[in-house]
Amino acid sequence: MSLKHAILVLLEKKPGSGYDLSQRFKRSIGYFWNASHQQIYQELKKLSQEQWVEFEVQAQAERPDRKHYRISAAGRSALKAWLHEPAKPERLNSELLVKIYAAYLADPTALLPDLDRRIAAHREKLDEYLGHEPFYLDKRGKASRKQSLMHLTLRYGIRYEWNWIEWLTEVRALLVDEQAPAKPMLETLIRASSRKTLAKR
Amino acid sequence: MSLKHAILVLLEKKPGSGYDLSQRFKRSIGYFWNASHQQIYQELKKLSQEQWVEFEVQAQAERPDRKHYRISAAGRSALKAWLHEPAKPERLNSELLVKIYAAYLADPTALLPDLDRRIAAHREKLDEYLGHEPFYLDKRGKASRKQSLMHLTLRYGIRYEWNWIEWLTEVRALLVDEQAPAKPMLETLIRASSRKTLAKR
DNA sequence: ATAGCCATGTAACCAGTTACATGATTGA
DNA sequence: TCAATCATGTAACTGGTTACATGGCTAT
């Protein structure tokens, strides 16, 4: 299982509450790991039973108490051991692809609203990720040695979203009976988006 | 849930046994849906309880009996209803990405064997998928109207594998301290592979 | 008013994996 | 002799989602 280890990684970088962790899953590493708050609280309970994490309760005025978690020595060594184990192959399961595969059984154009929603969602994420990128780069546009691996995981997220957009756009073009895969146009859009998000700073 | 519906889609195309289905998941639509035989047998049991599928037992000499399943009228309409429901967004969970993100906590080069195994696995799948492609194309290299959606799902698989290979190669280059992302070289390899698999026919 | 943020959790359920179980046939 | 293919399943467990529960503060 990896959620356990994903949590340990985050706590190793910086301690925090379950709520903090769920924010970090959403906002900073959502491009390779997603977890709901329910899952996180359950997992933190298990992790503290195993003594891989410790916590202290912080009372807060006007707000619910927080449990401030940090990784323990045992947790740290479990994490290192895990890093040296081979990763198991990942397997794709995409509901949308099943629907597209089967679309000819009914009216294929019924998929259009779904496609448009998905394209919009991926465009949004792509923009978000492009906005994160400068955080990993110095003034000369280079990632520091230490952060370059983390930067590459962000670039995976960027590729992933881009890939979906390109492909979904091809599917859409087929459904509405157009011809060209609209590739160059997309690249233009993405470059534009990149400039836009970079300009915000 | 989609495994139910993925099974219905396969049975709608062509009836068969649980074993047949597990082969088809592996060999023909593995690039967007994976299922183990255990899952399939359980699911077929549920599907026949709901009367979305029917089966007849076929006795075989020298081999275990087979249950030959086919979709029922109720199953067919459930499938059509499902096709008109919106698909829920997919969420990525990649163990390997978590490891790469956290690699700096230990010795990052410890990841190399993992990376090489994964690159090889993705190269293999890519080759396999490229080999499937001519099945969807006529003599002039065009997909028939009816099959073009299925063809696009295969192209998703091709993109997916390609994307992983390119990205993993970048990560590898960083770990072994090279500079260039080796992109053009990869494209060359993929084109060569495409010619090779096409030449086999 | 309505939604979103802060902050925590439980319970029921659904989905997926791993281990176990059987047993013949075919090819390297 | 070892692995793969054919052919079916059960049981235990782990992982993940959905629904429910509480409740104040802040911004539109």
Coordinates of C-alpha atoms (C1' of nucleotides) in Angstrom, one line a residue:
Chain A
M1 CA 0.0 0.0 0.0
S2 CA 1.2 3.5 -0.8
L3 CA -1.2 5.9 0.9
K4 CA 0.6 5.1 4.2
H5 CA 3.9 5.9 2.5
A6 CA 2.6 8.9 0.7
I7 CA 1.5 10.3 4.1
L8 CA 4.9 9.5 5.6
V9 CA 6.6 11.4 2.7
L10 CA 4.5 14.4 3.3
L11 CA 5.1 14.3 7.1
E12 CA 8.8 13.8 6.6
K13 CA 8.9 17.1 4.6
K14 CA 6.7 18.9 7.1
P15 CA 4.5 17.9 10.0
G16 CA 0.9 18.8 10.2
S17 CA -2.7 17.8 10.9
G18 CA -4.9 15.5 8.9
Y19 CA -6.6 18.5 7.4
D20 CA -3.3 20.0 6.4
L21 CA -2.4 16.7 4.7
S22 CA -5.6 16.6 2.8
Q23 CA -4.9 20.1 1.5
R24 CA -1.4 19.1 0.4
F25 CA -2.8 16.0 -1.4
K26 CA -5.2 18.2 -3.3
R27 CA -3.0 21.2 -4.0
S28 CA 0.6 20.0 -4.2
I29 CA 0.8 16.4 -5.2
G30 CA -2.6 15.7 -6.6
Y31 CA -1.0 15.0 -10.0
F32 CA 0.3 11.7 -8.8
W33 CA -1.6 10.8 -5.6
N34 CA -5.2 11.5 -4.5
A35 CA -6.7 10.8 -1.1
S36 CA -10.0 11.8 0.5
H37 CA -10.0 13.2 4.1
Q38 CA -11.9 10.1 5.3
Q39 CA -9.1 7.9 4.1
I40 CA -6.4 10.2 5.5
Y41 CA -7.9 10.2 9.0
Q42 CA -8.3 6.4 9.0
E43 CA -4.8 6.0 7.8
L44 CA -3.3 8.3 10.4
K45 CA -5.1 6.3 13.1
K46 CA -3.4 3.1 11.8
L47 CA -0.1 4.8 11.4
S48 CA -0.1 6.0 15.0
Q49 CA -1.1 2.5 16.2
E50 CA 2.0 1.2 14.4
Q51 CA 4.0 4.1 15.9
W52 CA 5.2 5.3 12.6
V53 CA 3.8 8.7 13.4
E54 CA 3.3 10.7 16.7
F55 CA 0.9 13.5 17.4
E56 CA 0.1 16.1 20.0
V57 CA -3.3 17.8 20.4
Q58 CA -3.3 21.5 19.9
A59 CA -6.3 23.2 21.4
Q60 CA -7.5 26.2 19.4
A61 CA -9.8 29.0 20.4
E62 CA -13.0 29.2 18.4
R63 CA -11.9 26.3 16.2
P64 CA -11.9 22.5 16.7
D65 CA -8.7 21.0 18.2
R66 CA -6.0 19.9 15.7
K67 CA -3.9 16.8 16.0
H68 CA -0.4 17.8 14.9
Y69 CA 1.3 14.8 13.5
R70 CA 5.0 14.1 12.8
I71 CA 6.9 11.1 11.6
S72 CA 8.7 9.0 14.1
A73 CA 12.1 7.3 13.9
A74 CA 10.4 4.0 13.2
G75 CA 8.3 5.7 10.5
R76 CA 11.4 7.2 8.9
S77 CA 13.2 3.8 8.6
A78 CA 10.0 2.2 7.3
L79 CA 9.9 4.9 4.6
K80 CA 13.5 4.3 3.6
A81 CA 12.9 0.5 3.4
W82 CA 9.9 1.1 1.2
L83 CA 11.9 3.3 -1.1
H84 CA 14.2 0.4 -1.8
E85 CA 11.4 -2.1 -2.6
P86 CA 10.5 -2.5 -6.3
A87 CA 7.3 -0.7 -7.3
K88 CA 4.5 -2.8 -8.7
P89 CA 3.3 -2.1 -12.2
E90 CA 0.3 0.2 -12.5
R91 CA -2.9 -0.7 -14.2
L92 CA -5.2 1.6 -16.0
N93 CA -9.0 1.5 -15.4
S94 CA -10.7 4.3 -17.3
E95 CA -14.5 4.4 -17.2
L96 CA -14.6 7.1 -20.0
L97 CA -12.5 4.9 -22.3
V98 CA -15.0 2.0 -21.8
K99 CA -17.8 4.4 -22.7
I100 CA -16.0 5.6 -25.8
Y101 CA -15.2 2.1 -26.9
A102 CA -18.9 1.2 -26.5
A103 CA -20.3 4.4 -27.8
Y104 CA -21.4 3.0 -31.1
L105 CA -24.0 0.8 -29.3
A106 CA -26.1 3.9 -28.7
D107 CA -25.8 7.5 -30.0
P108 CA -22.1 8.4 -29.9
T109 CA -22.8 12.1 -29.8
A110 CA -24.4 11.6 -26.4
L111 CA -20.8 11.6 -25.2
L112 CA -20.1 15.2 -26.2
P113 CA -21.1 16.8 -22.9
D114 CA -18.9 14.4 -21.1
L115 CA -16.0 15.1 -23.4
D116 CA -16.4 18.8 -23.1
R117 CA -16.5 18.6 -19.3
R118 CA -13.4 16.5 -19.3
I119 CA -11.5 18.7 -21.7
A120 CA -12.3 21.7 -19.5
A121 CA -11.3 19.9 -16.4
H122 CA -7.9 18.9 -17.9
R123 CA -7.3 22.4 -19.2
E124 CA -7.9 23.7 -15.7
K125 CA -5.5 21.3 -14.1
L126 CA -2.9 21.9 -16.8
D127 CA -3.1 25.6 -16.1
E128 CA -2.7 25.0 -12.4
Y129 CA 0.3 22.8 -12.9
L130 CA 2.0 25.2 -15.3
G131 CA 1.5 27.8 -12.6
H132 CA 3.3 25.6 -10.1
E133 CA 6.3 25.2 -12.3
P134 CA 8.2 28.4 -11.5
F135 CA 8.3 27.3 -7.9
Y136 CA 10.8 24.7 -8.9
L137 CA 12.9 26.9 -11.1
D138 CA 15.5 29.5 -10.2
K139 CA 16.0 32.8 -12.1
R140 CA 17.8 31.1 -15.0
G141 CA 14.9 28.7 -15.4
K142 CA 16.8 25.7 -14.0
A143 CA 15.6 23.4 -11.2
S144 CA 18.0 23.0 -8.3
R145 CA 19.8 19.6 -8.1
K146 CA 17.8 18.6 -5.0
Q147 CA 14.4 19.6 -6.3
S148 CA 14.8 18.4 -9.9
L149 CA 13.2 15.0 -9.1
M150 CA 10.2 16.7 -7.6
H151 CA 10.1 19.0 -10.5
L152 CA 10.0 16.0 -12.9
T153 CA 6.9 14.6 -11.1
L154 CA 5.2 17.9 -11.8
R155 CA 6.2 17.6 -15.4
Y156 CA 4.6 14.2 -15.4
G157 CA 1.4 15.8 -14.4
I158 CA 1.7 18.4 -17.1
R159 CA 2.3 15.7 -19.8
Y160 CA -0.6 13.7 -18.4
E161 CA -3.1 16.5 -18.7
W162 CA -1.7 17.6 -22.1
N163 CA -2.0 14.1 -23.4
W164 CA -5.6 13.8 -22.3
I165 CA -6.5 17.2 -23.9
E166 CA -5.0 16.3 -27.2
W167 CA -6.6 12.9 -27.3
L168 CA -10.0 14.0 -26.1
T169 CA -9.9 16.7 -28.8
E170 CA -9.3 14.1 -31.4
V171 CA -12.2 12.1 -30.2
R172 CA -14.4 15.2 -30.2
A173 CA -13.4 16.1 -33.7
L174 CA -14.4 12.6 -34.9
L175 CA -17.8 12.8 -33.2
V176 CA -18.7 16.2 -34.7
D177 CA -17.4 14.9 -38.1
E178 CA -14.5 17.3 -38.5
Q179 CA -11.3 16.1 -40.0
A180 CA -8.0 17.4 -38.6
P181 CA -6.8 16.3 -35.1
A182 CA -6.4 20.0 -34.2
K183 CA -3.0 19.4 -32.8
P184 CA -1.1 22.6 -33.8
M185 CA -4.0 24.6 -32.4
L186 CA -3.8 22.9 -29.1
E187 CA -0.1 23.5 -28.8
T188 CA -0.8 27.2 -29.4
L189 CA -3.4 27.2 -26.7
I190 CA -1.1 25.6 -24.3
R191 CA 1.8 28.0 -25.0
A192 CA -0.6 30.9 -24.6
S193 CA -1.8 29.5 -21.3
S194 CA 1.8 29.0 -20.2
R195 CA 2.6 32.7 -20.9
K196 CA -0.5 33.8 -19.2
T197 CA 0.1 31.9 -16.0
L198 CA 3.8 32.9 -16.0
A199 CA 2.8 36.5 -16.5
K200 CA 0.7 36.5 -13.3
R201 CA 3.8 36.6 -11.2
Chain B
M1 CA -19.0 0.8 -11.0
S2 CA -17.6 0.0 -14.4
L3 CA -16.4 -3.6 -14.3
K4 CA -20.0 -4.7 -14.6
H5 CA -20.5 -2.5 -17.6
A6 CA -17.1 -3.4 -19.2
I7 CA -18.2 -7.0 -19.0
L8 CA -21.6 -6.2 -20.5
V9 CA -19.8 -4.4 -23.4
L10 CA -17.6 -7.4 -24.1
L11 CA -20.6 -9.8 -23.9
E12 CA -22.6 -7.5 -26.2
K13 CA -19.9 -7.7 -28.8
K14 CA -19.5 -11.5 -28.4
P15 CA -20.8 -14.0 -25.8
G16 CA -18.3 -16.2 -24.0
S17 CA -17.1 -17.8 -20.7
G18 CA -15.5 -16.1 -17.8
Y19 CA -12.2 -17.4 -19.0
D20 CA -12.7 -15.9 -22.5
L21 CA -13.5 -12.6 -20.9
S22 CA -10.4 -12.6 -18.8
Q23 CA -8.4 -13.2 -22.0
R24 CA -10.1 -10.4 -23.8
F25 CA -9.4 -8.0 -20.9
K26 CA -5.8 -8.9 -21.1
R27 CA -5.3 -9.0 -24.8
S28 CA -7.7 -6.6 -26.4
I29 CA -8.8 -3.9 -24.0
G30 CA -6.1 -4.0 -21.4
Y31 CA -5.0 -0.5 -22.4
F32 CA -8.1 1.0 -20.7
W33 CA -9.5 -1.7 -18.4
N34 CA -7.8 -4.4 -16.4
A35 CA -9.6 -7.2 -14.4
S36 CA -8.4 -10.3 -12.7
H37 CA -10.1 -13.7 -13.2
Q38 CA -11.3 -13.7 -9.6
Q39 CA -13.0 -10.4 -10.0
I40 CA -14.6 -11.5 -13.3
Y41 CA -16.1 -14.7 -11.9
Q42 CA -17.5 -12.8 -8.9
E43 CA -18.9 -10.1 -11.1
L44 CA -20.5 -12.7 -13.5
K45 CA -22.2 -14.3 -10.5
K46 CA -23.7 -10.9 -9.5
L47 CA -24.6 -10.0 -13.0
S48 CA -26.6 -13.3 -13.4
Q49 CA -28.3 -12.7 -10.1
E50 CA -29.4 -9.3 -11.4
Q51 CA -30.4 -11.1 -14.6
W52 CA -28.3 -8.8 -16.8
V53 CA -26.6 -11.9 -18.2
E54 CA -27.7 -15.5 -18.9
F55 CA -25.6 -18.6 -19.2
E56 CA -25.7 -22.2 -20.3
V57 CA -23.3 -24.9 -19.1
Q58 CA -21.3 -26.5 -21.9
A59 CA -19.8 -29.9 -20.9
Q60 CA -16.5 -30.6 -22.4
A61 CA -14.6 -33.8 -22.8
E62 CA -11.2 -33.8 -21.0
R63 CA -11.7 -30.2 -19.8
P64 CA -13.7 -28.5 -17.1
D65 CA -17.2 -27.4 -18.0
R66 CA -17.6 -23.9 -19.4
K67 CA -20.3 -21.5 -18.6
H68 CA -21.2 -19.7 -21.8
Y69 CA -22.5 -16.2 -20.9
R70 CA -24.5 -13.8 -23.0
I71 CA -26.1 -10.5 -22.3
S72 CA -29.9 -10.4 -21.6
A73 CA -32.4 -7.8 -22.8
A74 CA -32.3 -6.3 -19.3
G75 CA -28.5 -6.1 -19.5
R76 CA -28.6 -4.4 -22.9
S77 CA -30.9 -1.7 -21.6
A78 CA -28.9 -1.2 -18.4
L79 CA -25.9 -0.8 -20.6
K80 CA -27.5 1.8 -22.8
A81 CA -28.7 3.7 -19.7
W82 CA -25.2 3.7 -18.4
L83 CA -23.8 5.1 -21.6
H84 CA -26.0 8.2 -21.1
E85 CA -24.9 8.8 -17.6
P86 CA -22.0 11.2 -17.1
A87 CA -18.6 9.6 -16.3
K88 CA -16.9 10.5 -13.1
P89 CA -13.5 12.1 -13.2
E90 CA -10.6 9.8 -12.9
R91 CA -7.9 10.1 -10.3
L92 CA -4.3 9.2 -10.6
N93 CA -2.5 7.2 -7.9
S94 CA 1.0 6.3 -8.9
E95 CA 3.2 4.5 -6.5
L96 CA 6.3 5.1 -8.7
L97 CA 5.7 8.8 -8.8
V98 CA 5.5 8.9 -5.0
K99 CA 8.9 7.1 -4.9
I100 CA 10.5 9.4 -7.4
Y101 CA 9.1 12.5 -5.5
A102 CA 10.7 11.1 -2.3
A103 CA 13.8 9.6 -3.8
Y104 CA 16.1 12.3 -2.4
L105 CA 15.4 11.0 1.1
A106 CA 17.6 8.0 0.4
D107 CA 19.9 7.2 -2.5
P108 CA 18.1 8.2 -5.7
T109 CA 20.1 5.9 -7.9
A110 CA 18.4 3.0 -6.1
L111 CA 15.5 3.7 -8.3
L112 CA 17.4 2.8 -11.5
P113 CA 16.4 -0.9 -11.6
D114 CA 12.8 0.1 -11.1
L115 CA 13.0 2.7 -13.9
D116 CA 14.6 0.2 -16.3
R117 CA 12.0 -2.4 -15.6
R118 CA 9.2 0.0 -16.2
I119 CA 10.7 1.4 -19.3
A120 CA 11.1 -2.1 -20.7
A121 CA 7.5 -3.0 -19.7
H122 CA 6.1 0.1 -21.4
R123 CA 8.2 -0.5 -24.6
E124 CA 6.8 -4.0 -24.7
K125 CA 3.2 -2.8 -24.4
L126 CA 3.7 0.0 -26.9
D127 CA 5.0 -2.6 -29.4
E128 CA 2.0 -4.8 -28.7
Y129 CA -0.4 -2.0 -29.3
L130 CA 1.3 -0.8 -32.4
G131 CA 0.9 -4.4 -33.6
H132 CA -2.9 -4.2 -33.0
E133 CA -3.4 -1.0 -35.0
P134 CA -3.5 -2.5 -38.5
F135 CA -6.6 -4.5 -37.4
Y136 CA -8.5 -1.2 -37.3
L137 CA -7.2 0.1 -40.6
D138 CA -8.2 -0.7 -44.2
K139 CA -5.7 -0.9 -47.1
R140 CA -5.5 2.8 -47.4
G141 CA -4.7 3.2 -43.7
K142 CA -8.1 4.6 -42.7
A143 CA -10.3 3.3 -39.9
S144 CA -13.8 2.5 -40.9
R145 CA -16.5 4.8 -39.6
K146 CA -17.9 2.3 -37.2
Q147 CA -14.5 1.2 -35.8
S148 CA -12.9 4.5 -35.5
L149 CA -13.9 5.1 -31.9
M150 CA -12.5 1.8 -30.9
H151 CA -9.4 2.6 -32.9
L152 CA -9.1 5.9 -30.9
T153 CA -9.1 4.0 -27.6
L154 CA -6.2 2.0 -28.9
R155 CA -4.4 5.2 -29.8
Y156 CA -5.0 6.3 -26.3
G157 CA -3.1 3.3 -25.1
I158 CA -0.3 4.1 -27.6
R159 CA -0.1 7.6 -26.4
Y160 CA -0.1 6.5 -22.8
E161 CA 2.8 4.1 -23.1
W162 CA 4.8 6.6 -25.3
N163 CA 4.3 9.3 -22.7
W164 CA 5.6 7.0 -19.9
I165 CA 8.6 6.0 -21.9
E166 CA 9.5 9.6 -22.7
W167 CA 9.1 10.8 -19.2
L168 CA 10.9 7.8 -17.5
T169 CA 13.7 8.3 -19.9
E170 CA 14.0 11.9 -18.8
V171 CA 14.1 10.8 -15.1
R172 CA 16.7 8.2 -15.9
A173 CA 18.9 10.7 -17.7
L174 CA 18.7 13.0 -14.6
L175 CA 19.7 10.2 -12.3
V176 CA 22.7 9.1 -14.3
D177 CA 23.7 12.7 -14.7
E178 CA 23.3 13.1 -18.4
Q179 CA 21.8 16.3 -19.9
A180 CA 19.5 15.9 -22.9
P181 CA 16.0 14.5 -22.5
A182 CA 16.8 12.1 -25.4
K183 CA 13.5 12.9 -27.1
P184 CA 14.4 12.7 -30.8
M185 CA 16.2 9.4 -30.2
L186 CA 13.0 8.0 -28.7
E187 CA 10.9 9.1 -31.6
T188 CA 13.3 7.3 -33.9
L189 CA 13.0 4.1 -31.8
I190 CA 9.3 4.2 -31.8
R191 CA 9.1 4.8 -35.6
A192 CA 11.5 1.9 -36.1
S193 CA 9.4 -0.3 -33.8
S194 CA 6.3 0.7 -35.8
R195 CA 8.0 -0.3 -39.0
K196 CA 9.2 -3.6 -37.5
T197 CA 5.8 -4.6 -36.2
L198 CA 4.1 -3.6 -39.4
A199 CA 6.6 -5.6 -41.4
K200 CA 5.7 -8.8 -39.5
R201 CA 2.4 -9.0 -41.4
Chain C
dA1 C1' -29.0 33.1 2.0
dT2 C1' -25.4 30.2 0.2
dA3 C1' -21.1 28.4 -0.3
dG4 C1' -16.6 27.6 1.2
dC5 C1' -13.0 27.1 4.7
dC6 C1' -11.6 25.1 9.0
dA7 C1' -11.5 20.6 11.6
dT8 C1' -12.6 16.0 13.0
dG9 C1' -14.4 11.6 12.6
dT10 C1' -17.7 6.8 12.0
dA11 C1' -20.2 3.3 9.3
dA12 C1' -21.6 0.9 5.5
dC13 C1' -20.5 -0.4 1.3
dC14 C1' -18.2 -1.3 -3.1
dA15 C1' -13.9 -2.5 -5.6
dG16 C1' -9.7 -4.9 -6.0
dT17 C1' -5.8 -8.0 -4.5
dT18 C1' -3.7 -12.1 -2.6
dA19 C1' -3.8 -16.6 -1.2
dC20 C1' -5.7 -21.0 -1.7
dA21 C1' -7.8 -25.0 -4.2
dT22 C1' -8.1 -28.5 -8.2
dG23 C1' -6.5 -30.8 -12.3
dA24 C1' -5.7 -32.3 -17.2
dT25 C1' -3.0 -31.1 -21.6
dT26 C1' 0.7 -29.3 -24.4
dG27 C1' 5.1 -27.6 -25.6
dA28 C1' 10.3 -26.3 -24.5
Chain D
dT1 C1' 10.7 -31.1 -15.4
dC2 C1' 8.9 -26.7 -15.7
dA3 C1' 5.9 -23.4 -17.4
dA4 C1' 1.9 -22.2 -19.8
dT5 C1' -2.9 -22.8 -21.3
dC6 C1' -7.5 -24.2 -20.3
dA7 C1' -11.2 -23.7 -16.7
dT8 C1' -13.5 -22.8 -12.5
dG9 C1' -14.1 -20.9 -8.1
dT10 C1' -13.9 -19.4 -2.5
dA11 C1' -12.1 -16.6 1.5
dA12 C1' -9.8 -13.2 3.7
dC13 C1' -8.2 -8.9 3.4
dT14 C1' -6.9 -4.2 1.9
dG15 C1' -8.1 0.0 -0.4
dG16 C1' -11.4 3.5 -1.6
dT17 C1' -16.0 5.8 -1.9
dT18 C1' -20.4 7.6 -0.2
dA19 C1' -23.2 8.9 3.3
dC20 C1' -23.7 10.8 7.7
dA21 C1' -22.5 13.8 11.7
dT22 C1' -21.2 18.4 13.9
dG23 C1' -20.5 23.4 14.0
dG24 C1' -18.6 28.1 13.9
dC25 C1' -16.5 31.7 10.8
dT26 C1' -16.0 34.4 6.6
dA27 C1' -16.9 36.2 2.1
dT28 C1' -20.2 37.1 -1.8

